[in-house]
Short mmCIF file of C-alpha atoms and ligand atoms in Angstrom, two decimals:
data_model
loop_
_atom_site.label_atom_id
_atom_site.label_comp_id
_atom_site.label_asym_id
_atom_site.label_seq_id
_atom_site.Cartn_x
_atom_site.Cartn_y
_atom_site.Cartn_z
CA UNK Z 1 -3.32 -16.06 -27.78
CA UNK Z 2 -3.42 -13.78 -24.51
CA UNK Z 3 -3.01 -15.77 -21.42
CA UNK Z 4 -4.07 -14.23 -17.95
CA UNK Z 5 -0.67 -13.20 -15.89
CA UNK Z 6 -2.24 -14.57 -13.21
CA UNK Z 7 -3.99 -18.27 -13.67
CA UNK Z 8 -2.47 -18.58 -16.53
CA UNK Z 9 -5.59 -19.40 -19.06
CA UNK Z 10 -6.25 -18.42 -22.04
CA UNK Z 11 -8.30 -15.42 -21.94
CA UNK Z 12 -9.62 -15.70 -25.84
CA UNK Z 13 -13.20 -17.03 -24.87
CA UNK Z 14 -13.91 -14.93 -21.85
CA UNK Z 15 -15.49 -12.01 -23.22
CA UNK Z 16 -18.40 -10.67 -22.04
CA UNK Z 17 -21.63 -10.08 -23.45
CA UNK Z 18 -21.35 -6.27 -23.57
CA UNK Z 19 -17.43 -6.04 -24.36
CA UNK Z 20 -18.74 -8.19 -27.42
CA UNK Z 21 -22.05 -5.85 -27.66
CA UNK Z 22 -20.87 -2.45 -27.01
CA UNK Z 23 -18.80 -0.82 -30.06
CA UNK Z 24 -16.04 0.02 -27.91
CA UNK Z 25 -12.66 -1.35 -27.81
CA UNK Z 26 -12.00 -3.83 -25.06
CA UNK Z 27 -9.64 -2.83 -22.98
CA UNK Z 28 -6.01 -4.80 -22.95
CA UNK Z 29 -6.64 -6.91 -19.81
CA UNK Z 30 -3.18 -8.55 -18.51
CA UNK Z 31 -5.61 -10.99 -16.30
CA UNK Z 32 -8.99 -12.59 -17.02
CA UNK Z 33 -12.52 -11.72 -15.63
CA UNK Z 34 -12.54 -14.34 -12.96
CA UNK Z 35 -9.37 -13.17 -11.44
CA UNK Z 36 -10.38 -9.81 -11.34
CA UNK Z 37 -13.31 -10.49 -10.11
CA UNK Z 38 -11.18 -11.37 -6.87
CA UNK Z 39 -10.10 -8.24 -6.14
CA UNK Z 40 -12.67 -6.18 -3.86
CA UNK Z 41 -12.73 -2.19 -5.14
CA UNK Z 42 -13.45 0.03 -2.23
CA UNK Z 43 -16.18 2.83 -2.67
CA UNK Z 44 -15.21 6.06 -1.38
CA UNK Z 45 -19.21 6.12 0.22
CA UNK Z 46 -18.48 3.34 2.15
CA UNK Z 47 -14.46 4.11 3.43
CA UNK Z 48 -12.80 5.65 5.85
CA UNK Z 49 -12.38 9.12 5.45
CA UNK Z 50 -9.19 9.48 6.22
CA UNK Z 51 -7.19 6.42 5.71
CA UNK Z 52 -9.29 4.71 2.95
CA UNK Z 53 -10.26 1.18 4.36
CA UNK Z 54 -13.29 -0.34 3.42
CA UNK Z 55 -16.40 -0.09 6.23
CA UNK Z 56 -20.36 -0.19 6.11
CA UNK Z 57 -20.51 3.60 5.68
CA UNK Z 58 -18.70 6.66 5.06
CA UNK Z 59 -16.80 7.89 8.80
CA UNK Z 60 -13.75 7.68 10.22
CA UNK Z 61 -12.21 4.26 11.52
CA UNK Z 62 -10.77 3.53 14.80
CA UNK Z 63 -6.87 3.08 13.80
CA UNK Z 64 -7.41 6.90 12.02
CA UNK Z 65 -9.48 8.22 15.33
CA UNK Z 66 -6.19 7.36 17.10
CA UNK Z 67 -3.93 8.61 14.48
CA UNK Z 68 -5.94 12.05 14.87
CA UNK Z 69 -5.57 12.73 18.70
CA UNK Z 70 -1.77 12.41 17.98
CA UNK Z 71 -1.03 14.17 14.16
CA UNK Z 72 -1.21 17.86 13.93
CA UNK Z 73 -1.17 17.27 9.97
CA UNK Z 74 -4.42 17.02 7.48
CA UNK Z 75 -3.71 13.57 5.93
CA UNK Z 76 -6.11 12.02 3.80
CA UNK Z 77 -5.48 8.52 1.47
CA UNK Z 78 -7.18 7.00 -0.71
CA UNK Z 79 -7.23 3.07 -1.52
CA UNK Z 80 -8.57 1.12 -3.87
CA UNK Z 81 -8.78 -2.07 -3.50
CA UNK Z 82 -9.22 -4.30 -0.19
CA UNK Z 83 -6.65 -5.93 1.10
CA UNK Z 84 -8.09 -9.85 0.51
CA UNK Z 85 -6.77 -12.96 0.25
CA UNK Z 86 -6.81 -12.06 -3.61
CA UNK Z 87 -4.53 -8.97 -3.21
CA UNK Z 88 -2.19 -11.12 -0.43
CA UNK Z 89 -1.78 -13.83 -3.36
CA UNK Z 90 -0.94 -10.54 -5.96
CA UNK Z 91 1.73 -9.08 -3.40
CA UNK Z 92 3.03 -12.22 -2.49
CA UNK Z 93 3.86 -12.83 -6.28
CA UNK Z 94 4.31 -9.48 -7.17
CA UNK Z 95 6.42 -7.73 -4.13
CA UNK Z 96 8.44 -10.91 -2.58
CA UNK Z 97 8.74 -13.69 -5.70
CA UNK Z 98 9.79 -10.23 -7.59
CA UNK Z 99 7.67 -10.52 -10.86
CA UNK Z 100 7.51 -7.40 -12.09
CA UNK Z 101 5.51 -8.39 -15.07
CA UNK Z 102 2.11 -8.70 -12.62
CA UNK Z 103 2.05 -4.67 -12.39
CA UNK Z 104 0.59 -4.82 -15.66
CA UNK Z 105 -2.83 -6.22 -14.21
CA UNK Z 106 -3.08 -2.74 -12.20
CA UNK Z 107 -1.29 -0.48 -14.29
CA UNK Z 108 -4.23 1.11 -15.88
CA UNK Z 109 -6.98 1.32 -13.35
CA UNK Z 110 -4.01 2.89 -10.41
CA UNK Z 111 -2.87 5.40 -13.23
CA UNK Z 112 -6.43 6.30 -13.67
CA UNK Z 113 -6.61 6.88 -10.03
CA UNK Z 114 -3.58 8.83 -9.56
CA UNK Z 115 -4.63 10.68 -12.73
CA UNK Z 116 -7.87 11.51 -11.11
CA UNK Z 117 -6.52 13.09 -7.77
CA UNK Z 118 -5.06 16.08 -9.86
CA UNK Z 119 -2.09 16.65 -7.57
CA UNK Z 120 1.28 18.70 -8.58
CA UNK Z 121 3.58 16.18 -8.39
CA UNK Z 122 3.23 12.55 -7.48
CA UNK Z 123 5.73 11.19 -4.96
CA UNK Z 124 6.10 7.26 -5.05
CA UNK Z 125 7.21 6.05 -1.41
CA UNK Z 126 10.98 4.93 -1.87
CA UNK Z 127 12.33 1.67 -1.10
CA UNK Z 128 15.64 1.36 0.46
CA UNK Z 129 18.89 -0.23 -1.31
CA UNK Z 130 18.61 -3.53 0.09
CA UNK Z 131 15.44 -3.99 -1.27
CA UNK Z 132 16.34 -2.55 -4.32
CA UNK Z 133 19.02 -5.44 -4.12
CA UNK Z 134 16.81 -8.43 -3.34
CA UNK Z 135 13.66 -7.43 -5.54
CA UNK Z 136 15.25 -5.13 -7.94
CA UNK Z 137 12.78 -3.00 -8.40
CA UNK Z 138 10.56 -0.26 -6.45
CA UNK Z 139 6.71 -1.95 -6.35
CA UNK Z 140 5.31 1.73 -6.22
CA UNK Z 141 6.94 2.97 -9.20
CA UNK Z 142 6.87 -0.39 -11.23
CA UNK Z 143 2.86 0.73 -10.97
CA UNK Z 144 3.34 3.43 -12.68
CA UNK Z 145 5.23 3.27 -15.83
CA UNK Z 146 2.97 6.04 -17.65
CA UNK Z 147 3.01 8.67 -15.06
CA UNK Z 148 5.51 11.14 -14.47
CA UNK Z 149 6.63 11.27 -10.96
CA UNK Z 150 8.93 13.05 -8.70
CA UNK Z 151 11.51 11.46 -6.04
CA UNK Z 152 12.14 14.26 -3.31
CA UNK Z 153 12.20 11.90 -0.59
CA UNK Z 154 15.10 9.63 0.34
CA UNK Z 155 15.65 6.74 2.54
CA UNK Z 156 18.25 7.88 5.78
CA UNK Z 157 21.56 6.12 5.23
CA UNK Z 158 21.76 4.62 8.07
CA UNK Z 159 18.50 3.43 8.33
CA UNK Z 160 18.34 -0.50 8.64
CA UNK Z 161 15.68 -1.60 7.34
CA UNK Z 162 13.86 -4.46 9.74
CA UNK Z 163 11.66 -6.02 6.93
CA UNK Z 164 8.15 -4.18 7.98
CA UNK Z 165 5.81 -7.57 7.10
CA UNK Z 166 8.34 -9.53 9.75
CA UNK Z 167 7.48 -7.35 12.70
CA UNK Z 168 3.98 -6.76 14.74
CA UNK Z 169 1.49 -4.11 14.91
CA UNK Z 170 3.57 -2.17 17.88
CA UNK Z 171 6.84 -2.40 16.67
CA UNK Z 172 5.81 -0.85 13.09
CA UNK Z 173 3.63 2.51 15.22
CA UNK Z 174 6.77 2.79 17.14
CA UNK Z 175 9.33 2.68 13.96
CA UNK Z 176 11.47 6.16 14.09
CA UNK Z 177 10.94 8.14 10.74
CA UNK Z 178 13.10 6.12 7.59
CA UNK Z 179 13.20 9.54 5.37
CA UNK Z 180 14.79 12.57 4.26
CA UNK Z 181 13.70 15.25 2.42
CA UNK Z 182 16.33 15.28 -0.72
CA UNK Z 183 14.79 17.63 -2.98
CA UNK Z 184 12.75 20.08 -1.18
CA UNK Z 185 12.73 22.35 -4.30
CA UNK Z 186 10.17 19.77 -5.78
CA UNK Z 187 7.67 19.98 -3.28
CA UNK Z 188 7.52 23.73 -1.64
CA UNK Z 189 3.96 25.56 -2.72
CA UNK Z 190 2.75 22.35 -4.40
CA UNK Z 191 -0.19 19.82 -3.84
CA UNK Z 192 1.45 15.98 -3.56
CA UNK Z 193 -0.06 12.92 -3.55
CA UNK Z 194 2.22 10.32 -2.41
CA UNK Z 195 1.67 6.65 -3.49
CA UNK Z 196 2.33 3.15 -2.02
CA UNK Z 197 1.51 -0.16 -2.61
CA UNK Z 198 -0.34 -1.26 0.73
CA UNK Z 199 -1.34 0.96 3.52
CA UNK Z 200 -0.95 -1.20 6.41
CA UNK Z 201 -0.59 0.84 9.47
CA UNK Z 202 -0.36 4.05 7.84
CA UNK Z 203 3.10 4.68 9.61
CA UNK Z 204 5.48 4.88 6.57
CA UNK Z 205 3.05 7.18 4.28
CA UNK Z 206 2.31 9.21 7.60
CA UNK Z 207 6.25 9.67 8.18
CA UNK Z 208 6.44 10.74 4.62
CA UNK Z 209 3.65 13.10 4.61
CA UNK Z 210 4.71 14.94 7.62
CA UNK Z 211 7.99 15.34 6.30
CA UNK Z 212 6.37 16.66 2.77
CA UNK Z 213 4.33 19.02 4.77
CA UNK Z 214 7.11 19.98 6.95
CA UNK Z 215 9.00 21.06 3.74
CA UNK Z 216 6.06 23.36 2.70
CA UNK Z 217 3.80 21.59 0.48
CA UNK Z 218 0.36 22.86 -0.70
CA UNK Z 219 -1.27 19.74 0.10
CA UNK Z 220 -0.20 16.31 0.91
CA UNK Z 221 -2.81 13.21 0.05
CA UNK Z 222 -2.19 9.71 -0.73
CA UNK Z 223 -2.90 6.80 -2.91
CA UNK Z 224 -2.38 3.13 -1.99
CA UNK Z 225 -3.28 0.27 -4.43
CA UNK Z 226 -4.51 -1.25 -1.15
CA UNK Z 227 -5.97 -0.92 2.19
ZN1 ZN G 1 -7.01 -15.50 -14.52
ZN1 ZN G 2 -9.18 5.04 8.76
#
């Protein structure tokens, strides 16, 4: 009997009315209606235009209004879901106590999304060795097990990674650019949508998208599970 990955109950009995009514077949949900129900989906009528967070109506928010007066580049992302107290819990399980098995509740609704933005290549955002080390896995890509994704970008060498969640607002605007382009063959002439997990900021997808522009892409969007 399915158990939902993320309270842990039995999910047998908690089919709805039209999943029983409709002669479809129901979806293989990794988590049960009442936790999903936590997580808030964000409309693209009532987001941010450019960076995707959830507002009252469809214009541009005051972190991106900043971001504009100082970026030369056309950068727009897309998120999906809010970043709640829900989506803190997920992350928090799914990111820091490392269980990889919790992608599964997102899997098919993100590959949908990425799916949907019809880019050239998709680019998940790399995470650098010592997180590879500690977690053992990338969070983006562990998202994505179905879609077929590039890796042109690389994480400098020498770049010591402060963890970004332990340091403030200022410190994380200010942080130099953590990337290299390692395969600009991949992304010259092409549309890219590059994905990440949470945009907080928007300074590590915004360092990566310049660079992916800088290296002559088409197009450069992104895709964040959350905002
Ligand atoms: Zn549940
Ligand atoms: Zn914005």
């Amino acid at each position: 009997m399915a158990e939902c990955l993320l309270c842990h109950r039995s999910m047998s009995h908690q089919l709805t009315l039209t999943q029983l009514l409709l002669p479809v077949p129901i979806e293989k949900r990794c988590c049960c209606e009442r936790c999903w129900q936590q997580f808030e989906a964000i409309h693209s009528d009532k987001a941010c235009s450019v960076c995707g967070r959830q507002l009252t109506t469809r214009t541009i928010c005051q972190d991106c209004q900043k971001w504009q007066k100082q970026a030369t580049m056309e950068f727009k992302n897309r998120a999906c879901f809010v970043y709640n107290e829900a989506m803190q819990a997920f992350m928090q399980q799914y990111k820091f106590a490392g269980d990889y098995r919790l992608a599964a509740v997102f899997e098919p609704f993100f590959r949908q999304q990425v799916n949907r933005q019809k880019a050239d290549i998709v680019v998940p955002i790399p995470v650098s060795e010592e997180t590879m080390q500690t977690r053992g896995f990338n969070q983006v890509m562990g998202l994505l097990p179905n879609v077929v994704y590039q890796s042109p970008l690389a994480i400098k060498s020498n770049w010591h990674k402060v963890r970004q969640s332990s340091k403030n607002r200022h410190d994380r605007l200010q942080s130099p650019q953590p990337f290299i382009i390692s395969r600009p063959e991949l992304i010259a002439g092409k549309s890219v949508l590059i994905v990440d997990d949470v945009y907080t900021t928007g300074r590590t997808i915004r360092h990566a998208a310049k660079l992916i522009q800088d290296a002559g892409a088409r197009q450069v969007n992104g895709l964040t599970l959350a905002r």
